[in-house]
Amino acid sequence: MRTASRVDGNQPRIVSALRQIGASVLHVHQLKNCFDLLVGYRGRTFIIEVKDPAQPPSARQLTPGEEEFRRTWRGSPYHIVETVDQALAIITQP
């Protein structure tokens, strides 16, 4: 049986900030080899992987499964963020 996926320490702050500006946020980190957040904002969809800048660089790398998903995904761009500002910049850019 697979245990629950770990949530990065900064993820709740990022989710809260996204929701405060009116974004829909779906947690999908429980899906193996995927990404953390599916975000909808102003008619667009964003795939966001959250990494915690408090962790050492080696712990912020994509897992092999995440990297495979990113490499083979043919839909919306796969974004990697570490901060609230990065997440907001991605979804609010024209």
PDB file of N, CA and C in Angstrom:
ATOM      1  N   MET A   1       0.843  -1.175   0.000  1.00  0.00           N
ATOM      2  CA  MET A   1       0.000   0.000   0.000  1.00  0.00           C
ATOM      3  C   MET A   1       0.891   1.242   0.000  1.00  0.00           C
ATOM      4  N   ARG A   2       0.548   2.196  -0.811  1.00  0.00           N
ATOM      5  CA  ARG A   2       1.316   3.434  -0.915  1.00  0.00           C
ATOM      6  C   ARG A   2       0.924   4.365   0.228  1.00  0.00           C
ATOM      7  N   THR A   3       1.932   4.978   0.855  1.00  0.00           N
ATOM      8  CA  THR A   3       1.639   5.924   1.925  1.00  0.00           C
ATOM      9  C   THR A   3       1.291   7.280   1.333  1.00  0.00           C
ATOM     10  N   ALA A   4       0.752   8.150   2.147  1.00  0.00           N
ATOM     11  CA  ALA A   4       0.360   9.482   1.682  1.00  0.00           C
ATOM     12  C   ALA A   4       1.574  10.247   1.180  1.00  0.00           C
ATOM     13  N   SER A   5       1.379  10.999   0.118  1.00  0.00           N
ATOM     14  CA  SER A   5       2.450  11.812  -0.436  1.00  0.00           C
ATOM     15  C   SER A   5       2.746  12.964   0.506  1.00  0.00           C
ATOM     16  N   ARG A   6       4.020  13.312   0.566  1.00  0.00           N
ATOM     17  CA  ARG A   6       4.454  14.415   1.421  1.00  0.00           C
ATOM     18  C   ARG A   6       4.115  15.741   0.752  1.00  0.00           C
ATOM     19  N   VAL A   7       3.648  16.681   1.543  1.00  0.00           N
ATOM     20  CA  VAL A   7       3.344  18.025   1.053  1.00  0.00           C
ATOM     21  C   VAL A   7       4.482  18.939   1.492  1.00  0.00           C
ATOM     22  N   ASP A   8       5.040  19.707   0.548  1.00  0.00           N
ATOM     23  CA  ASP A   8       6.104  20.642   0.896  1.00  0.00           C
ATOM     24  C   ASP A   8       5.584  21.674   1.885  1.00  0.00           C
ATOM     25  N   GLY A   9       6.448  22.133   2.782  1.00  0.00           N
ATOM     26  CA  GLY A   9       6.058  23.056   3.837  1.00  0.00           C
ATOM     27  C   GLY A   9       5.481  24.369   3.343  1.00  0.00           C
ATOM     28  N   ASN A  10       5.874  24.799   2.166  1.00  0.00           N
ATOM     29  CA  ASN A  10       5.397  26.070   1.621  1.00  0.00           C
ATOM     30  C   ASN A  10       4.114  25.922   0.802  1.00  0.00           C
ATOM     31  N   GLN A  11       3.681  24.705   0.541  1.00  0.00           N
ATOM     32  CA  GLN A  11       2.507  24.496  -0.312  1.00  0.00           C
ATOM     33  C   GLN A  11       1.233  25.132   0.244  1.00  0.00           C
ATOM     34  N   PRO A  12       0.922  25.017   1.540  1.00  0.00           N
ATOM     35  CA  PRO A  12      -0.307  25.662   2.032  1.00  0.00           C
ATOM     36  C   PRO A  12      -0.324  27.176   1.800  1.00  0.00           C
ATOM     37  N   ARG A  13       0.813  27.850   1.963  1.00  0.00           N
ATOM     38  CA  ARG A  13       0.868  29.301   1.719  1.00  0.00           C
ATOM     39  C   ARG A  13       0.620  29.617   0.252  1.00  0.00           C
ATOM     40  N   ILE A  14       1.191  28.815  -0.625  1.00  0.00           N
ATOM     41  CA  ILE A  14       0.999  29.032  -2.062  1.00  0.00           C
ATOM     42  C   ILE A  14      -0.461  28.816  -2.435  1.00  0.00           C
ATOM     43  N   VAL A  15      -1.055  27.742  -1.951  1.00  0.00           N
ATOM     44  CA  VAL A  15      -2.466  27.457  -2.239  1.00  0.00           C
ATOM     45  C   VAL A  15      -3.355  28.579  -1.714  1.00  0.00           C
ATOM     46  N   SER A  16      -3.103  29.038  -0.511  1.00  0.00           N
ATOM     47  CA  SER A  16      -3.896  30.123   0.068  1.00  0.00           C
ATOM     48  C   SER A  16      -3.807  31.387  -0.781  1.00  0.00           C
ATOM     49  N   ALA A  17      -2.612  31.751  -1.213  1.00  0.00           N
ATOM     50  CA  ALA A  17      -2.434  32.957  -2.033  1.00  0.00           C
ATOM     51  C   ALA A  17      -3.149  32.829  -3.371  1.00  0.00           C
ATOM     52  N   LEU A  18      -3.075  31.661  -3.983  1.00  0.00           N
ATOM     53  CA  LEU A  18      -3.761  31.443  -5.258  1.00  0.00           C
ATOM     54  C   LEU A  18      -5.270  31.578  -5.085  1.00  0.00           C
ATOM     55  N   ARG A  19      -5.795  30.979  -4.039  1.00  0.00           N
ATOM     56  CA  ARG A  19      -7.241  31.050  -3.793  1.00  0.00           C
ATOM     57  C   ARG A  19      -7.684  32.469  -3.443  1.00  0.00           C
ATOM     58  N   GLN A  20      -6.840  33.218  -2.762  1.00  0.00           N
ATOM     59  CA  GLN A  20      -7.196  34.594  -2.392  1.00  0.00           C
ATOM     60  C   GLN A  20      -7.411  35.478  -3.613  1.00  0.00           C
ATOM     61  N   ILE A  21      -6.737  35.183  -4.730  1.00  0.00           N
ATOM     62  CA  ILE A  21      -6.954  36.006  -5.923  1.00  0.00           C
ATOM     63  C   ILE A  21      -8.007  35.395  -6.848  1.00  0.00           C
ATOM     64  N   GLY A  22      -8.672  34.323  -6.391  1.00  0.00           N
ATOM     65  CA  GLY A  22      -9.786  33.763  -7.142  1.00  0.00           C
ATOM     66  C   GLY A  22      -9.482  32.534  -7.969  1.00  0.00           C
ATOM     67  N   ALA A  23      -8.309  31.945  -7.790  1.00  0.00           N
ATOM     68  CA  ALA A  23      -7.964  30.737  -8.542  1.00  0.00           C
ATOM     69  C   ALA A  23      -8.628  29.510  -7.913  1.00  0.00           C
ATOM     70  N   SER A  24      -8.960  28.543  -8.760  1.00  0.00           N
ATOM     71  CA  SER A  24      -9.387  27.228  -8.292  1.00  0.00           C
ATOM     72  C   SER A  24      -8.130  26.389  -8.150  1.00  0.00           C
ATOM     73  N   VAL A  25      -8.034  25.635  -7.057  1.00  0.00           N
ATOM     74  CA  VAL A  25      -6.844  24.822  -6.826  1.00  0.00           C
ATOM     75  C   VAL A  25      -7.274  23.412  -6.460  1.00  0.00           C
ATOM     76  N   LEU A  26      -6.771  22.452  -7.216  1.00  0.00           N
ATOM     77  CA  LEU A  26      -7.028  21.041  -6.948  1.00  0.00           C
ATOM     78  C   LEU A  26      -5.712  20.386  -6.555  1.00  0.00           C
ATOM     79  N   HIS A  27      -5.704  19.753  -5.388  1.00  0.00           N
ATOM     80  CA  HIS A  27      -4.507  19.038  -4.935  1.00  0.00           C
ATOM     81  C   HIS A  27      -4.446  17.692  -5.659  1.00  0.00           C
ATOM     82  N   VAL A  28      -3.379  17.453  -6.367  1.00  0.00           N
ATOM     83  CA  VAL A  28      -3.229  16.167  -7.061  1.00  0.00           C
ATOM     84  C   VAL A  28      -1.926  15.475  -6.678  1.00  0.00           C
ATOM     85  N   HIS A  29      -1.274  15.955  -5.634  1.00  0.00           N
ATOM     86  CA  HIS A  29       0.003  15.368  -5.233  1.00  0.00           C
ATOM     87  C   HIS A  29      -0.134  13.907  -4.798  1.00  0.00           C
ATOM     88  N   GLN A  30      -1.359  13.463  -4.498  1.00  0.00           N
ATOM     89  CA  GLN A  30      -1.554  12.070  -4.105  1.00  0.00           C
ATOM     90  C   GLN A  30      -1.379  11.113  -5.284  1.00  0.00           C
ATOM     91  N   LEU A  31      -1.488  11.632  -6.504  1.00  0.00           N
ATOM     92  CA  LEU A  31      -1.305  10.791  -7.682  1.00  0.00           C
ATOM     93  C   LEU A  31       0.179  10.520  -7.866  1.00  0.00           C
ATOM     94  N   LYS A  32       0.526   9.287  -7.986  1.00  0.00           N
ATOM     95  CA  LYS A  32       1.937   8.922  -8.106  1.00  0.00           C
ATOM     96  C   LYS A  32       2.516   9.449  -9.423  1.00  0.00           C
ATOM     97  N   ASN A  33       3.749   9.963  -9.344  1.00  0.00           N
ATOM     98  CA  ASN A  33       4.505  10.406 -10.525  1.00  0.00           C
ATOM     99  C   ASN A  33       3.787  11.492 -11.307  1.00  0.00           C
ATOM    100  N   CYS A  34       3.245  12.453 -10.612  1.00  0.00           N
ATOM    101  CA  CYS A  34       2.452  13.481 -11.266  1.00  0.00           C
ATOM    102  C   CYS A  34       3.008  14.857 -10.935  1.00  0.00           C
ATOM    103  N   PHE A  35       2.222  15.697 -10.312  1.00  0.00           N
ATOM    104  CA  PHE A  35       2.588  17.049  -9.904  1.00  0.00           C
ATOM    105  C   PHE A  35       1.737  17.383  -8.695  1.00  0.00           C
ATOM    106  N   ASP A  36       1.896  18.585  -8.138  1.00  0.00           N
ATOM    107  CA  ASP A  36       1.205  18.909  -6.890  1.00  0.00           C
ATOM    108  C   ASP A  36      -0.158  19.572  -7.055  1.00  0.00           C
ATOM    109  N   LEU A  37      -0.239  20.572  -7.934  1.00  0.00           N
ATOM    110  CA  LEU A  37      -1.448  21.388  -8.004  1.00  0.00           C
ATOM    111  C   LEU A  37      -1.933  21.570  -9.433  1.00  0.00           C
ATOM    112  N   LEU A  38      -3.232  21.449  -9.617  1.00  0.00           N
ATOM    113  CA  LEU A  38      -3.879  21.811 -10.870  1.00  0.00           C
ATOM    114  C   LEU A  38      -4.637  23.102 -10.566  1.00  0.00           C
ATOM    115  N   VAL A  39      -4.262  24.176 -11.255  1.00  0.00           N
ATOM    116  CA  VAL A  39      -4.784  25.501 -10.938  1.00  0.00           C
ATOM    117  C   VAL A  39      -5.550  26.055 -12.128  1.00  0.00           C
ATOM    118  N   GLY A  40      -6.748  26.552 -11.872  1.00  0.00           N
ATOM    119  CA  GLY A  40      -7.544  27.219 -12.897  1.00  0.00           C
ATOM    120  C   GLY A  40      -7.673  28.691 -12.561  1.00  0.00           C
ATOM    121  N   TYR A  41      -7.413  29.546 -13.553  1.00  0.00           N
ATOM    122  CA  TYR A  41      -7.510  30.985 -13.313  1.00  0.00           C
ATOM    123  C   TYR A  41      -7.819  31.700 -14.614  1.00  0.00           C
ATOM    124  N   ARG A  42      -8.929  32.428 -14.620  1.00  0.00           N
ATOM    125  CA  ARG A  42      -9.355  33.226 -15.767  1.00  0.00           C
ATOM    126  C   ARG A  42      -9.371  32.422 -17.072  1.00  0.00           C
ATOM    127  N   GLY A  43      -9.951  31.244 -16.992  1.00  0.00           N
ATOM    128  CA  GLY A  43     -10.137  30.417 -18.176  1.00  0.00           C
ATOM    129  C   GLY A  43      -8.920  29.627 -18.615  1.00  0.00           C
ATOM    130  N   ARG A  44      -7.868  29.652 -17.825  1.00  0.00           N
ATOM    131  CA  ARG A  44      -6.661  28.901 -18.176  1.00  0.00           C
ATOM    132  C   ARG A  44      -6.353  27.882 -17.086  1.00  0.00           C
ATOM    133  N   THR A  45      -5.618  26.845 -17.462  1.00  0.00           N
ATOM    134  CA  THR A  45      -5.258  25.777 -16.541  1.00  0.00           C
ATOM    135  C   THR A  45      -3.741  25.702 -16.430  1.00  0.00           C
ATOM    136  N   PHE A  46      -3.266  25.533 -15.202  1.00  0.00           N
ATOM    137  CA  PHE A  46      -1.832  25.503 -14.934  1.00  0.00           C
ATOM    138  C   PHE A  46      -1.474  24.253 -14.144  1.00  0.00           C
ATOM    139  N   ILE A  47      -0.384  23.633 -14.526  1.00  0.00           N
ATOM    140  CA  ILE A  47       0.173  22.496 -13.799  1.00  0.00           C
ATOM    141  C   ILE A  47       1.338  23.037 -12.979  1.00  0.00           C
ATOM    142  N   ILE A  48       1.273  22.843 -11.668  1.00  0.00           N
ATOM    143  CA  ILE A  48       2.298  23.405 -10.795  1.00  0.00           C
ATOM    144  C   ILE A  48       2.853  22.337  -9.859  1.00  0.00           C
ATOM    145  N   GLU A  49       4.155  22.215  -9.868  1.00  0.00           N
ATOM    146  CA  GLU A  49       4.895  21.379  -8.923  1.00  0.00           C
ATOM    147  C   GLU A  49       5.533  22.322  -7.912  1.00  0.00           C
ATOM    148  N   VAL A  50       5.289  22.081  -6.629  1.00  0.00           N
ATOM    149  CA  VAL A  50       5.833  22.929  -5.568  1.00  0.00           C
ATOM    150  C   VAL A  50       7.072  22.265  -4.981  1.00  0.00           C
ATOM    151  N   LYS A  51       8.135  23.035  -4.884  1.00  0.00           N
ATOM    152  CA  LYS A  51       9.352  22.596  -4.208  1.00  0.00           C
ATOM    153  C   LYS A  51       9.642  23.588  -3.091  1.00  0.00           C
ATOM    154  N   ASP A  52      10.174  23.092  -1.993  1.00  0.00           N
ATOM    155  CA  ASP A  52      10.399  23.908  -0.803  1.00  0.00           C
ATOM    156  C   ASP A  52      11.823  24.459  -0.793  1.00  0.00           C
ATOM    157  N   PRO A  53      11.991  25.796  -0.874  1.00  0.00           N
ATOM    158  CA  PRO A  53      13.334  26.364  -0.892  1.00  0.00           C
ATOM    159  C   PRO A  53      14.095  26.160   0.418  1.00  0.00           C
ATOM    160  N   ALA A  54      13.404  25.759   1.485  1.00  0.00           N
ATOM    161  CA  ALA A  54      14.074  25.489   2.755  1.00  0.00           C
ATOM    162  C   ALA A  54      14.823  24.157   2.721  1.00  0.00           C
ATOM    163  N   GLN A  55      14.528  23.337   1.735  1.00  0.00           N
ATOM    164  CA  GLN A  55      15.183  22.041   1.599  1.00  0.00           C
ATOM    165  C   GLN A  55      16.491  22.196   0.821  1.00  0.00           C
ATOM    166  N   PRO A  56      17.434  21.274   1.008  1.00  0.00           N
ATOM    167  CA  PRO A  56      18.674  21.341   0.226  1.00  0.00           C
ATOM    168  C   PRO A  56      18.367  21.130  -1.260  1.00  0.00           C
ATOM    169  N   PRO A  57      19.232  21.631  -2.137  1.00  0.00           N
ATOM    170  CA  PRO A  57      18.982  21.498  -3.582  1.00  0.00           C
ATOM    171  C   PRO A  57      18.672  20.066  -4.025  1.00  0.00           C
ATOM    172  N   SER A  58      19.327  19.089  -3.428  1.00  0.00           N
ATOM    173  CA  SER A  58      19.079  17.701  -3.832  1.00  0.00           C
ATOM    174  C   SER A  58      17.642  17.274  -3.540  1.00  0.00           C
ATOM    175  N   ALA A  59      17.042  17.831  -2.492  1.00  0.00           N
ATOM    176  CA  ALA A  59      15.662  17.486  -2.130  1.00  0.00           C
ATOM    177  C   ALA A  59      14.648  18.253  -2.968  1.00  0.00           C
ATOM    178  N   ARG A  60      15.104  19.254  -3.724  1.00  0.00           N
ATOM    179  CA  ARG A  60      14.196  20.049  -4.552  1.00  0.00           C
ATOM    180  C   ARG A  60      14.171  19.568  -6.003  1.00  0.00           C
ATOM    181  N   GLN A  61      14.913  18.535  -6.296  1.00  0.00           N
ATOM    182  CA  GLN A  61      14.899  17.986  -7.650  1.00  0.00           C
ATOM    183  C   GLN A  61      13.590  17.229  -7.880  1.00  0.00           C
ATOM    184  N   LEU A  62      13.167  17.170  -9.136  1.00  0.00           N
ATOM    185  CA  LEU A  62      12.011  16.338  -9.468  1.00  0.00           C
ATOM    186  C   LEU A  62      12.366  14.883  -9.228  1.00  0.00           C
ATOM    187  N   THR A  63      11.386  14.120  -8.762  1.00  0.00           N
ATOM    188  CA  THR A  63      11.598  12.681  -8.653  1.00  0.00           C
ATOM    189  C   THR A  63      11.663  12.112 -10.069  1.00  0.00           C
ATOM    190  N   PRO A  64      12.192  10.914 -10.244  1.00  0.00           N
ATOM    191  CA  PRO A  64      12.197  10.329 -11.594  1.00  0.00           C
ATOM    192  C   PRO A  64      10.798  10.269 -12.210  1.00  0.00           C
ATOM    193  N   GLY A  65       9.786   9.952 -11.418  1.00  0.00           N
ATOM    194  CA  GLY A  65       8.420   9.901 -11.935  1.00  0.00           C
ATOM    195  C   GLY A  65       7.900  11.264 -12.341  1.00  0.00           C
ATOM    196  N   GLU A  66       8.195  12.290 -11.531  1.00  0.00           N
ATOM    197  CA  GLU A  66       7.785  13.653 -11.878  1.00  0.00           C
ATOM    198  C   GLU A  66       8.477  14.116 -13.153  1.00  0.00           C
ATOM    199  N   GLU A  67       9.753  13.801 -13.269  1.00  0.00           N
ATOM    200  CA  GLU A  67      10.512  14.196 -14.465  1.00  0.00           C
ATOM    201  C   GLU A  67       9.964  13.503 -15.708  1.00  0.00           C
ATOM    202  N   GLU A  68       9.617  12.243 -15.593  1.00  0.00           N
ATOM    203  CA  GLU A  68       9.044  11.510 -16.726  1.00  0.00           C
ATOM    204  C   GLU A  68       7.708  12.130 -17.140  1.00  0.00           C
ATOM    205  N   PHE A  69       6.875  12.449 -16.161  1.00  0.00           N
ATOM    206  CA  PHE A  69       5.599  13.092 -16.463  1.00  0.00           C
ATOM    207  C   PHE A  69       5.838  14.419 -17.172  1.00  0.00           C
ATOM    208  N   ARG A  70       6.726  15.244 -16.625  1.00  0.00           N
ATOM    209  CA  ARG A  70       7.021  16.552 -17.216  1.00  0.00           C
ATOM    210  C   ARG A  70       7.519  16.403 -18.648  1.00  0.00           C
ATOM    211  N   ARG A  71       8.383  15.446 -18.866  1.00  0.00           N
ATOM    212  CA  ARG A  71       8.986  15.246 -20.184  1.00  0.00           C
ATOM    213  C   ARG A  71       7.974  14.771 -21.226  1.00  0.00           C
ATOM    214  N   THR A  72       7.017  13.970 -20.818  1.00  0.00           N
ATOM    215  CA  THR A  72       6.092  13.369 -21.778  1.00  0.00           C
ATOM    216  C   THR A  72       4.742  14.079 -21.868  1.00  0.00           C
ATOM    217  N   TRP A  73       4.474  15.025 -20.976  1.00  0.00           N
ATOM    218  CA  TRP A  73       3.194  15.721 -20.963  1.00  0.00           C
ATOM    219  C   TRP A  73       3.064  16.607 -22.190  1.00  0.00           C
ATOM    220  N   ARG A  74       1.919  16.535 -22.862  1.00  0.00           N
ATOM    221  CA  ARG A  74       1.690  17.301 -24.092  1.00  0.00           C
ATOM    222  C   ARG A  74       0.625  18.381 -23.934  1.00  0.00           C
ATOM    223  N   GLY A  75       0.266  18.667 -22.715  1.00  0.00           N
ATOM    224  CA  GLY A  75      -0.746  19.691 -22.460  1.00  0.00           C
ATOM    225  C   GLY A  75      -0.124  20.987 -21.980  1.00  0.00           C
ATOM    226  N   SER A  76      -0.769  21.613 -21.020  1.00  0.00           N
ATOM    227  CA  SER A  76      -0.291  22.878 -20.461  1.00  0.00           C
ATOM    228  C   SER A  76       1.138  22.732 -19.949  1.00  0.00           C
ATOM    229  N   PRO A  77       1.912  23.826 -19.966  1.00  0.00           N
ATOM    230  CA  PRO A  77       3.287  23.755 -19.458  1.00  0.00           C
ATOM    231  C   PRO A  77       3.337  23.291 -18.000  1.00  0.00           C
ATOM    232  N   TYR A  78       4.410  22.627 -17.661  1.00  0.00           N
ATOM    233  CA  TYR A  78       4.670  22.112 -16.319  1.00  0.00           C
ATOM    234  C   TYR A  78       5.543  23.141 -15.606  1.00  0.00           C
ATOM    235  N   HIS A  79       4.987  23.777 -14.582  1.00  0.00           N
ATOM    236  CA  HIS A  79       5.708  24.832 -13.862  1.00  0.00           C
ATOM    237  C   HIS A  79       6.211  24.306 -12.523  1.00  0.00           C
ATOM    238  N   ILE A  80       7.417  24.705 -12.165  1.00  0.00           N
ATOM    239  CA  ILE A  80       7.985  24.375 -10.861  1.00  0.00           C
ATOM    240  C   ILE A  80       8.155  25.683 -10.102  1.00  0.00           C
ATOM    241  N   VAL A  81       7.566  25.765  -8.912  1.00  0.00           N
ATOM    242  CA  VAL A  81       7.651  26.987  -8.112  1.00  0.00           C
ATOM    243  C   VAL A  81       8.170  26.675  -6.717  1.00  0.00           C
ATOM    244  N   GLU A  82       8.791  27.688  -6.127  1.00  0.00           N
ATOM    245  CA  GLU A  82       9.250  27.590  -4.743  1.00  0.00           C
ATOM    246  C   GLU A  82       8.608  28.648  -3.856  1.00  0.00           C
ATOM    247  N   THR A  83       8.036  29.685  -4.458  1.00  0.00           N
ATOM    248  CA  THR A  83       7.502  30.795  -3.663  1.00  0.00           C
ATOM    249  C   THR A  83       6.103  31.197  -4.122  1.00  0.00           C
ATOM    250  N   VAL A  84       5.422  31.908  -3.244  1.00  0.00           N
ATOM    251  CA  VAL A  84       4.112  32.474  -3.580  1.00  0.00           C
ATOM    252  C   VAL A  84       4.249  33.395  -4.778  1.00  0.00           C
ATOM    253  N   ASP A  85       5.250  34.266  -4.770  1.00  0.00           N
ATOM    254  CA  ASP A  85       5.433  35.218  -5.872  1.00  0.00           C
ATOM    255  C   ASP A  85       5.609  34.512  -7.214  1.00  0.00           C
ATOM    256  N   GLN A  86       6.352  33.415  -7.236  1.00  0.00           N
ATOM    257  CA  GLN A  86       6.525  32.663  -8.486  1.00  0.00           C
ATOM    258  C   GLN A  86       5.192  32.104  -8.969  1.00  0.00           C
ATOM    259  N   ALA A  87       4.414  31.536  -8.057  1.00  0.00           N
ATOM    260  CA  ALA A  87       3.122  30.957  -8.435  1.00  0.00           C
ATOM    261  C   ALA A  87       2.177  32.028  -8.963  1.00  0.00           C
ATOM    262  N   LEU A  88       2.114  33.161  -8.272  1.00  0.00           N
ATOM    263  CA  LEU A  88       1.237  34.241  -8.720  1.00  0.00           C
ATOM    264  C   LEU A  88       1.687  34.796 -10.067  1.00  0.00           C
ATOM    265  N   ALA A  89       2.987  34.920 -10.269  1.00  0.00           N
ATOM    266  CA  ALA A  89       3.498  35.433 -11.547  1.00  0.00           C
ATOM    267  C   ALA A  89       3.109  34.516 -12.699  1.00  0.00           C
ATOM    268  N   ILE A  90       3.156  33.216 -12.482  1.00  0.00           N
ATOM    269  CA  ILE A  90       2.811  32.262 -13.542  1.00  0.00           C
ATOM    270  C   ILE A  90       1.354  32.401 -13.951  1.00  0.00           C
ATOM    271  N   ILE A  91       0.458  32.456 -12.975  1.00  0.00           N
ATOM    272  CA  ILE A  91      -0.956  32.450 -13.358  1.00  0.00           C
ATOM    273  C   ILE A  91      -1.479  33.816 -13.776  1.00  0.00           C
ATOM    274  N   THR A  92      -0.777  34.893 -13.420  1.00  0.00           N
ATOM    275  CA  THR A  92      -1.279  36.224 -13.777  1.00  0.00           C
ATOM    276  C   THR A  92      -0.613  36.810 -15.011  1.00  0.00           C
ATOM    277  N   GLN A  93       0.380  36.126 -15.563  1.00  0.00           N
ATOM    278  CA  GLN A  93       1.000  36.667 -16.779  1.00  0.00           C
ATOM    279  C   GLN A  93       0.008  36.581 -17.932  1.00  0.00           C
ATOM    280  N   PRO A  94       0.036  37.599 -18.813  1.00  0.00           N
ATOM    281  CA  PRO A  94      -0.933  37.608 -19.928  1.00  0.00           C
ATOM    282  C   PRO A  94      -0.717  36.454 -20.900  1.00  0.00           C
TER     283      PRO A  94
END
